[in-house]
Short mmCIF file of C-alpha atoms and ligand atoms in Angstrom, two decimals:
data_model
loop_
_atom_site.label_atom_id
_atom_site.label_comp_id
_atom_site.label_asym_id
_atom_site.label_seq_id
_atom_site.Cartn_x
_atom_site.Cartn_y
_atom_site.Cartn_z
CA UNK A 1 -16.48 -56.94 18.35
CA UNK A 2 -13.90 -57.39 15.57
CA UNK A 3 -11.96 -60.62 14.91
CA UNK A 4 -8.51 -60.60 16.48
CA UNK A 5 -6.47 -60.35 13.27
CA UNK A 6 -8.40 -57.36 11.89
CA UNK A 7 -6.41 -54.17 11.50
CA UNK A 8 -8.47 -51.52 13.29
CA UNK A 9 -7.03 -48.00 13.07
CA UNK A 10 -8.35 -44.95 14.90
CA UNK A 11 -7.43 -41.70 13.09
CA UNK A 12 -7.61 -38.21 14.56
CA UNK A 13 -7.46 -34.98 12.55
CA UNK A 14 -7.19 -31.58 14.27
CA UNK A 15 -4.92 -29.55 11.99
CA UNK A 16 -7.15 -26.50 11.58
CA UNK A 17 -10.78 -25.89 12.54
CA UNK A 18 -12.42 -29.31 12.12
CA UNK A 19 -12.25 -31.93 14.86
CA UNK A 20 -12.53 -35.31 13.19
CA UNK A 21 -12.12 -38.99 14.04
CA UNK A 22 -12.43 -42.07 11.87
CA UNK A 23 -12.21 -45.83 12.17
CA UNK A 24 -10.67 -47.84 9.36
CA UNK A 25 -10.88 -51.64 9.44
CA UNK A 26 -8.60 -53.51 7.01
CA UNK A 27 -8.45 -50.47 4.71
CA UNK A 28 -12.22 -49.84 4.76
CA UNK A 29 -13.58 -46.64 6.32
CA UNK A 30 -16.25 -47.58 8.91
CA UNK A 31 -16.88 -44.13 10.40
CA UNK A 32 -15.90 -40.53 9.74
CA UNK A 33 -17.17 -37.97 12.26
CA UNK A 34 -16.47 -34.27 11.66
CA UNK A 35 -17.34 -31.44 14.07
CA UNK A 36 -16.79 -28.02 12.50
CA UNK A 37 -16.32 -24.85 14.53
CA UNK A 38 -18.94 -22.11 14.13
CA UNK A 39 -16.96 -19.83 16.43
CA UNK A 40 -14.70 -18.51 13.62
CA UNK A 41 -17.46 -17.25 11.35
CA UNK A 42 -17.80 -13.83 12.87
CA UNK A 43 -14.03 -13.22 12.73
CA UNK A 44 -13.75 -13.82 8.96
CA UNK A 45 -11.09 -16.52 9.41
CA UNK A 46 -9.79 -19.19 11.79
CA UNK A 47 -8.63 -17.80 15.18
CA UNK A 48 -5.92 -20.27 16.30
CA UNK A 49 -6.51 -19.94 20.05
CA UNK A 50 -10.26 -20.48 19.66
CA UNK A 51 -9.63 -23.43 17.34
CA UNK A 52 -7.48 -25.31 19.85
CA UNK A 53 -9.97 -24.65 22.67
CA UNK A 54 -12.86 -25.94 20.51
CA UNK A 55 -10.82 -29.06 19.63
CA UNK A 56 -10.42 -29.72 23.34
CA UNK A 57 -14.17 -29.57 23.82
CA UNK A 58 -14.93 -31.71 20.76
CA UNK A 59 -12.27 -34.39 20.83
CA UNK A 60 -13.80 -36.79 23.38
CA UNK A 61 -17.36 -36.84 21.94
CA UNK A 62 -16.06 -37.01 18.36
CA UNK A 63 -13.75 -39.99 19.04
CA UNK A 64 -16.48 -41.67 21.08
CA UNK A 65 -18.98 -41.30 18.23
CA UNK A 66 -16.45 -42.56 15.66
CA UNK A 67 -15.94 -45.73 17.76
CA UNK A 68 -19.67 -46.26 18.34
CA UNK A 69 -20.61 -45.66 14.67
CA UNK A 70 -18.06 -48.28 13.59
CA UNK A 71 -19.21 -50.69 16.32
CA UNK A 72 -15.71 -50.74 17.78
CA UNK A 73 -14.46 -50.56 21.37
CA UNK A 74 -11.20 -48.98 22.40
CA UNK A 75 -9.88 -52.49 23.27
CA UNK A 76 -10.36 -53.52 19.58
CA UNK A 77 -7.89 -50.95 18.23
CA UNK A 78 -4.72 -52.13 16.49
CA UNK A 79 -3.11 -48.69 16.02
CA UNK A 80 -3.73 -44.98 16.57
CA UNK A 81 -2.93 -42.31 14.01
CA UNK A 82 -3.03 -38.53 14.04
CA UNK A 83 -2.23 -35.52 11.86
CA UNK A 84 1.35 -34.42 12.44
CA UNK A 85 1.13 -31.31 10.27
CA UNK A 86 1.25 -29.03 8.51
CA UNK A 87 -1.33 -27.12 10.54
CA UNK A 88 -1.92 -24.77 13.47
CA UNK A 89 0.35 -25.81 16.33
CA UNK A 90 -2.22 -25.45 19.13
CA UNK A 91 -4.77 -27.42 17.11
CA UNK A 92 -2.30 -30.16 16.19
CA UNK A 93 -1.30 -30.51 19.84
CA UNK A 94 -4.82 -31.48 20.89
CA UNK A 95 -5.04 -34.38 18.41
CA UNK A 96 -1.45 -35.44 18.95
CA UNK A 97 -1.72 -35.50 22.75
CA UNK A 98 -4.99 -37.42 22.59
CA UNK A 99 -3.55 -40.02 20.18
CA UNK A 100 -0.39 -40.36 22.27
CA UNK A 101 -2.46 -40.84 25.40
CA UNK A 102 -4.39 -43.73 23.82
CA UNK A 103 -1.20 -45.22 22.37
CA UNK A 104 0.53 -45.11 25.75
CA UNK A 105 -2.37 -46.40 27.80
CA UNK A 106 -3.30 -49.23 25.40
CA UNK A 107 0.28 -49.96 24.27
CA UNK A 108 -0.66 -49.42 20.62
CA UNK A 109 1.55 -48.43 17.68
CA UNK A 110 1.38 -44.70 16.91
CA UNK A 111 1.29 -43.43 13.31
CA UNK A 112 1.98 -39.76 12.47
CA UNK A 113 0.41 -38.65 9.18
CA UNK A 114 1.25 -35.74 6.87
CA UNK A 115 -1.99 -33.80 6.28
CA UNK A 116 -1.15 -32.97 2.65
CA UNK A 117 -0.38 -36.57 1.76
CA UNK A 118 -3.60 -37.59 3.51
CA UNK A 119 -5.70 -35.24 1.32
CA UNK A 120 -4.35 -37.15 -1.68
CA UNK A 121 -4.97 -40.51 0.03
CA UNK A 122 -8.68 -39.59 0.05
CA UNK A 123 -8.60 -41.02 -3.51
CA UNK A 124 -8.04 -44.49 -2.08
CA UNK A 125 -11.13 -44.56 0.14
CA UNK A 126 -13.70 -45.42 -2.55
CA UNK A 127 -13.64 -46.90 -6.05
CA UNK A 128 -12.51 -46.10 -8.70
CA UNK A 129 -8.97 -45.53 -7.47
CA UNK A 130 -6.21 -43.97 -9.58
CA UNK A 131 -3.26 -45.98 -10.82
CA UNK A 132 0.28 -44.69 -10.42
CA UNK A 133 1.86 -42.47 -11.57
CA UNK A 134 -0.88 -40.11 -10.48
CA UNK A 135 -0.91 -36.32 -10.76
CA UNK A 136 -2.94 -34.52 -8.12
CA UNK A 137 -3.90 -30.86 -7.86
CA UNK A 138 -4.08 -30.28 -4.13
CA UNK A 139 -6.09 -27.15 -3.36
CA UNK A 140 -7.02 -26.26 0.21
CA UNK A 141 -7.21 -23.29 2.53
CA UNK A 142 -3.52 -23.60 3.33
CA UNK A 143 -1.96 -25.20 0.25
CA UNK A 144 -2.00 -25.16 -3.51
CA UNK A 145 0.30 -27.71 -5.06
CA UNK A 146 0.66 -30.04 -7.99
CA UNK A 147 1.90 -33.35 -6.66
CA UNK A 148 3.22 -36.31 -8.61
CA UNK A 149 2.61 -39.62 -6.81
CA UNK A 150 4.66 -42.69 -7.75
CA UNK A 151 3.12 -44.92 -5.08
CA UNK A 152 0.93 -44.58 -1.98
CA UNK A 153 3.91 -43.21 -0.09
CA UNK A 154 6.17 -41.51 -2.68
CA UNK A 155 5.12 -37.97 -3.51
CA UNK A 156 6.95 -35.16 -5.29
CA UNK A 157 5.71 -31.58 -5.23
CA UNK A 158 6.26 -30.22 -8.77
CA UNK A 159 4.42 -26.91 -8.39
CA UNK A 160 3.34 -24.77 -5.46
CA UNK A 161 1.90 -21.38 -4.60
CA UNK A 162 4.38 -18.61 -3.90
CA UNK A 163 1.96 -16.78 -1.60
CA UNK A 164 -1.75 -17.41 -0.84
CA UNK A 165 -3.48 -20.75 -1.36
CA UNK A 166 -6.46 -21.11 -3.73
CA UNK A 167 -8.81 -21.53 -0.75
CA UNK A 168 -7.47 -18.30 0.73
CA UNK A 169 -8.14 -16.55 -2.59
CA UNK A 170 -11.78 -17.66 -2.31
CA UNK A 171 -12.05 -16.82 1.39
CA UNK A 172 -10.30 -13.44 1.23
CA UNK A 173 -12.19 -12.16 -1.81
CA UNK A 174 -15.41 -13.33 -0.14
CA UNK A 175 -14.44 -11.38 2.98
CA UNK A 176 -13.92 -8.22 0.89
CA UNK A 177 -17.52 -8.66 -0.32
CA UNK A 178 -18.71 -8.96 3.29
CA UNK A 179 -19.40 -12.70 3.16
CA UNK A 180 -18.71 -14.83 6.28
CA UNK A 181 -15.88 -17.36 6.63
CA UNK A 182 -15.36 -19.73 4.89
CA UNK A 183 -16.28 -17.83 1.73
CA UNK A 184 -15.33 -20.54 -0.78
CA UNK A 185 -18.61 -22.51 -0.59
CA UNK A 186 -20.62 -19.25 -0.72
CA UNK A 187 -18.81 -17.99 -3.82
CA UNK A 188 -19.52 -21.38 -5.38
CA UNK A 189 -23.22 -21.05 -4.46
CA UNK A 190 -23.74 -17.49 -5.76
CA UNK A 191 -21.63 -18.14 -8.87
CA UNK A 192 -24.20 -20.70 -10.04
CA UNK A 193 -26.56 -17.83 -11.03
CA UNK A 194 -23.86 -15.46 -12.29
CA UNK A 195 -22.04 -14.65 -15.52
CA UNK A 196 -18.40 -15.79 -15.22
CA UNK A 197 -17.27 -13.43 -18.00
CA UNK A 198 -18.99 -10.28 -16.66
CA UNK A 199 -15.93 -8.90 -14.83
CA UNK A 200 -12.34 -9.56 -15.81
CA UNK A 201 -9.73 -10.06 -13.08
CA UNK A 202 -6.04 -10.63 -13.82
CA UNK A 203 -4.21 -13.79 -12.87
CA UNK A 204 -0.55 -13.81 -11.92
CA UNK A 205 2.17 -14.65 -14.39
CA UNK A 206 4.43 -16.82 -12.26
CA UNK A 207 6.64 -19.27 -14.13
CA UNK A 208 6.04 -22.92 -14.88
CA UNK A 209 3.91 -24.93 -12.45
CA UNK A 210 3.91 -22.42 -9.59
CA UNK A 211 0.97 -20.26 -8.57
CA UNK A 212 0.30 -16.85 -7.05
CA UNK A 213 -3.03 -15.62 -5.74
CA UNK A 214 -2.22 -12.50 -3.73
CA UNK A 215 -2.66 -10.20 -6.77
CA UNK A 216 -6.24 -11.37 -7.32
CA UNK A 217 -7.27 -10.34 -3.81
CA UNK A 218 -5.82 -6.83 -4.34
CA UNK A 219 -7.38 -6.53 -7.81
CA UNK A 220 -10.83 -7.47 -6.46
CA UNK A 221 -10.45 -5.03 -3.56
CA UNK A 222 -9.56 -2.03 -5.82
CA UNK A 223 -12.21 -3.00 -8.39
CA UNK A 224 -14.94 -3.08 -5.73
CA UNK A 225 -13.76 0.13 -4.04
CA UNK A 226 -13.98 1.99 -7.38
CA UNK A 227 -17.33 0.42 -8.28
CA UNK A 228 -18.83 1.33 -4.87
CA UNK A 229 -17.84 4.97 -5.35
CA UNK A 230 -20.19 5.01 -8.39
CA UNK A 231 -22.87 2.84 -6.78
CA UNK A 232 -22.81 2.03 -3.03
CA UNK A 233 -25.06 -1.01 -3.68
CA UNK A 234 -22.80 -2.40 -6.41
CA UNK A 235 -21.88 -5.61 -4.52
CA UNK A 236 -25.45 -6.46 -3.54
CA UNK A 237 -26.73 -5.84 -7.07
CA UNK A 238 -23.93 -7.79 -8.78
CA UNK A 239 -23.07 -10.46 -6.19
CA UNK A 240 -23.73 -13.46 -8.46
CA UNK A 241 -21.72 -12.03 -11.37
CA UNK A 242 -18.80 -10.97 -9.13
CA UNK A 243 -18.68 -14.45 -7.52
CA UNK A 244 -18.90 -16.18 -10.91
CA UNK A 245 -16.10 -13.98 -12.30
CA UNK A 246 -13.80 -14.58 -9.30
CA UNK A 247 -14.47 -18.32 -9.43
CA UNK A 248 -13.84 -18.40 -13.18
CA UNK A 249 -10.49 -16.61 -12.71
CA UNK A 250 -9.32 -19.03 -10.00
CA UNK A 251 -10.59 -22.23 -11.64
CA UNK A 252 -9.26 -21.45 -15.13
CA UNK A 253 -5.87 -20.51 -13.66
CA UNK A 254 -5.67 -23.78 -11.68
CA UNK A 255 -6.66 -25.89 -14.67
CA UNK A 256 -4.25 -24.09 -17.04
CA UNK A 257 -1.37 -25.02 -14.70
CA UNK A 258 -2.65 -28.59 -14.38
CA UNK A 259 -2.72 -28.94 -18.20
CA UNK A 260 0.88 -27.73 -18.30
CA UNK A 261 1.82 -30.30 -15.64
CA UNK A 262 0.26 -33.10 -17.71
CA UNK A 263 2.17 -31.90 -20.80
CA UNK A 264 5.45 -31.78 -18.89
CA UNK A 265 5.13 -35.10 -17.06
CA UNK A 266 3.10 -37.14 -19.55
CA UNK A 267 1.00 -38.40 -16.60
CA UNK A 268 -2.67 -38.67 -17.58
CA UNK A 269 -4.14 -40.09 -14.34
CA UNK A 270 -5.23 -36.76 -12.91
CA UNK A 271 -7.14 -35.84 -9.76
CA UNK A 272 -8.19 -33.13 -7.33
CA UNK A 273 -7.79 -33.08 -3.55
CA UNK A 274 -8.32 -30.65 -0.66
CA UNK A 275 -11.20 -28.40 0.37
CA UNK A 276 -11.35 -26.42 -2.89
CA UNK A 277 -11.91 -29.64 -4.82
CA UNK A 278 -15.48 -29.41 -3.46
CA UNK A 279 -15.91 -26.47 -5.88
CA UNK A 280 -18.55 -27.36 -8.47
CA UNK A 281 -16.93 -25.46 -11.34
CA UNK A 282 -13.50 -27.00 -10.70
CA UNK A 283 -15.01 -30.50 -10.57
CA UNK A 284 -17.12 -29.97 -13.71
CA UNK A 285 -14.32 -28.43 -15.74
CA UNK A 286 -11.74 -31.07 -14.76
CA UNK A 287 -14.13 -33.73 -16.01
CA UNK A 288 -14.72 -31.83 -19.26
CA UNK A 289 -10.98 -31.44 -19.91
CA UNK A 290 -10.48 -35.10 -19.03
CA UNK A 291 -13.00 -36.10 -21.71
CA UNK A 292 -11.42 -33.78 -24.31
CA UNK A 293 -7.86 -34.89 -23.61
CA UNK A 294 -8.54 -38.55 -22.73
CA UNK A 295 -7.23 -38.20 -19.19
CA UNK A 296 -8.48 -40.53 -16.45
CA UNK A 297 -9.86 -38.07 -13.89
CA UNK A 298 -10.51 -38.69 -10.18
CA UNK A 299 -12.40 -36.53 -7.70
CA UNK A 300 -13.06 -37.67 -4.11
CA UNK A 301 -16.56 -37.72 -2.67
CA UNK A 302 -17.52 -34.30 -1.17
CA UNK A 303 -17.19 -35.52 2.44
CA UNK A 304 -13.53 -36.48 1.77
CA UNK A 305 -12.53 -33.17 0.08
CA UNK A 306 -12.53 -30.86 3.11
CA UNK A 307 -10.64 -31.80 6.28
CA UNK A 308 -11.65 -35.22 7.64
CA UNK A 309 -10.08 -38.07 9.59
CA UNK A 310 -11.01 -40.75 7.03
CA UNK A 311 -8.19 -39.51 4.80
CA UNK A 312 -5.80 -39.67 7.80
CA UNK A 313 -6.96 -43.24 8.46
CA UNK A 314 -6.37 -44.20 4.81
CA UNK A 315 -2.84 -42.77 4.87
CA UNK A 316 -2.23 -44.55 8.20
CA UNK A 317 -3.45 -47.83 6.68
CA UNK A 318 -0.63 -47.71 4.10
CA UNK A 319 1.94 -46.47 6.63
CA UNK A 320 0.99 -49.40 8.88
CA UNK A 321 1.56 -51.82 5.98
CA UNK A 322 5.07 -50.35 5.62
CA UNK A 323 5.71 -50.60 9.39
CA UNK A 324 6.08 -46.81 9.66
CA UNK A 325 5.43 -46.42 13.38
CA UNK A 326 6.44 -43.51 15.55
CA UNK A 327 8.26 -43.61 18.80
CA UNK A 328 6.49 -41.83 21.66
CA UNK A 329 9.77 -39.93 22.17
CA UNK A 330 9.86 -38.61 18.59
CA UNK A 331 9.22 -34.93 17.87
CA UNK A 332 5.44 -34.88 17.33
CA UNK A 333 5.50 -32.08 14.73
CA UNK A 334 8.40 -32.22 12.27
CA UNK A 335 8.84 -29.16 10.02
CA UNK A 336 7.66 -29.85 6.50
CA UNK A 337 9.55 -28.20 3.65
CA UNK A 338 6.45 -27.92 1.48
O1 KG4 B 1 -8.90 -28.83 3.01
P1 KG4 B 1 -9.66 -27.85 3.84
O2 KG4 B 1 -10.94 -28.31 4.51
O3 KG4 B 1 -8.77 -27.24 4.96
C1 KG4 B 1 -7.42 -26.95 4.78
O4 KG4 B 1 -6.60 -27.92 4.87
O5 KG4 B 1 -7.14 -25.78 4.48
O6 KG4 B 1 -9.97 -26.62 2.86
C2 KG4 B 1 -10.70 -25.51 3.30
C3 KG4 B 1 -10.81 -24.54 2.12
C4 KG4 B 1 -11.39 -23.20 2.53
O7 KG4 B 1 -10.58 -22.18 1.99
C5 KG4 B 1 -12.77 -23.21 1.86
O8 KG4 B 1 -13.26 -21.95 1.50
C6 KG4 B 1 -12.49 -24.05 0.63
O9 KG4 B 1 -11.65 -25.08 1.10
N1 KG4 B 1 -13.72 -24.60 0.05
C7 KG4 B 1 -14.20 -24.21 -1.15
C8 KG4 B 1 -15.41 -24.93 -1.35
N2 KG4 B 1 -15.62 -25.74 -0.25
C9 KG4 B 1 -14.56 -25.52 0.58
N3 KG4 B 1 -13.74 -23.33 -2.05
C10 KG4 B 1 -14.45 -23.15 -3.17
N4 KG4 B 1 -15.63 -23.79 -3.43
C11 KG4 B 1 -16.13 -24.68 -2.55
N5 KG4 B 1 -17.28 -25.32 -2.81
ZN1 ZN B 2 -6.76 -29.79 4.64
#
C-alpha cells in the first residue's frame, strides 16, 4: 500500500512488438515488465496484424505483473499513461484502449506520451542524468534522429534519416545474410570476432545532420550476390567479418554526424537512446570520443534502450508535473511530423 500523497503512475507501451508495463512512484521506477513477441522471427520483420493480436494476449498479464512487482494495487494509481505514437496503429490501439479503460473506470488522469521523447527520457531513470542542453542521438528500428533537448519537455529534431532507420539497416542487412529478425543484436554478436575493416561498404553523402541508410542495404546485397557466385559458402565462411564491416560502416557514420552536431550546436552533453544504443560498438566508441573531446556522455542501461514502459513512465512523470493531461475525447493518436 502506498501513502495517499504518492504519485503512482502506470505506464503502458505497445507501439511495436514489445508489450510492456511499468510502475513509477514519485519519479522512481518500481517495475518494468517487457514481453517480446517471438512470432515475428520467422517472417524476418514485425507483422503488424500479429503484433496487435499478441499485444491483446499479453496486456493483462504484463500489467498485472508490473503492479505486483511494484507492490501496488490498481486502487493506488494516481494516473495512467500510454504510448500515443509514433508506432503501428493496431499495436498502439491495444495499449491506448487499455489505458483509457483504466482511466475511465478509476476516474484517473490520462497521459499520452510520444514514444520518441520517451526513448530520450530513459536518461532520467538512473543516475548520472544529463544536464540541459542535451544532445541525443536517437537510433531505433523506426527512427534515426539527432535531437536537441532544452528541458525535459522541449525537444528539437536537428537531423533525421531521409529513408531507413539505423535499426532497419542492421535488420535488413542481417536478413540478406539469412539471419532472423531482429538482426541488430546478432550482427553485434558476430562482429565481436570479426575484422571491421575487411570489407568496405559505402555510406551515403546526405547533407548536414541528416542520414540515409537505404544505399547500404543495396550495396551489401550486390556485394554478397557477387561473392556467392565465386563461393556459395562465402557468407558462412566470412560471417564475423561481414557483420563487423557492416557494423563499422553504420557506427562510424552515426558518430561522424553526431560530431558534426556537437560542432554546430556547441552542446557537449551527449547521449544515445533507442534500441540501437544497445550496440556494443556504438556505446564503446561514443565513450572513447567523449574522452578525446571532453564531452559528458550518457548511455542508458541496456534494459532501457530497447522498447520499454519505464521510459514512458518517466516521460509521464514530467508531463504530470506540468499538468499535461489528456481528455478522454481527444484523438488518441495525433500525427507526428517527425
Ligand atoms: O527502440 P527499439 O526497441 O524499437 C523501435 O522503437 O524501433 O529498437 C529496435 C531496433 C531493432 O532494429 C534492433 O535490431 C535494434 O534496435 N537493436 C540493435 C541492437 N539491439 C537492438 N542494433 C544493433 N545492435 C544491437 N545490440
Ligand atoms: Zn522504440
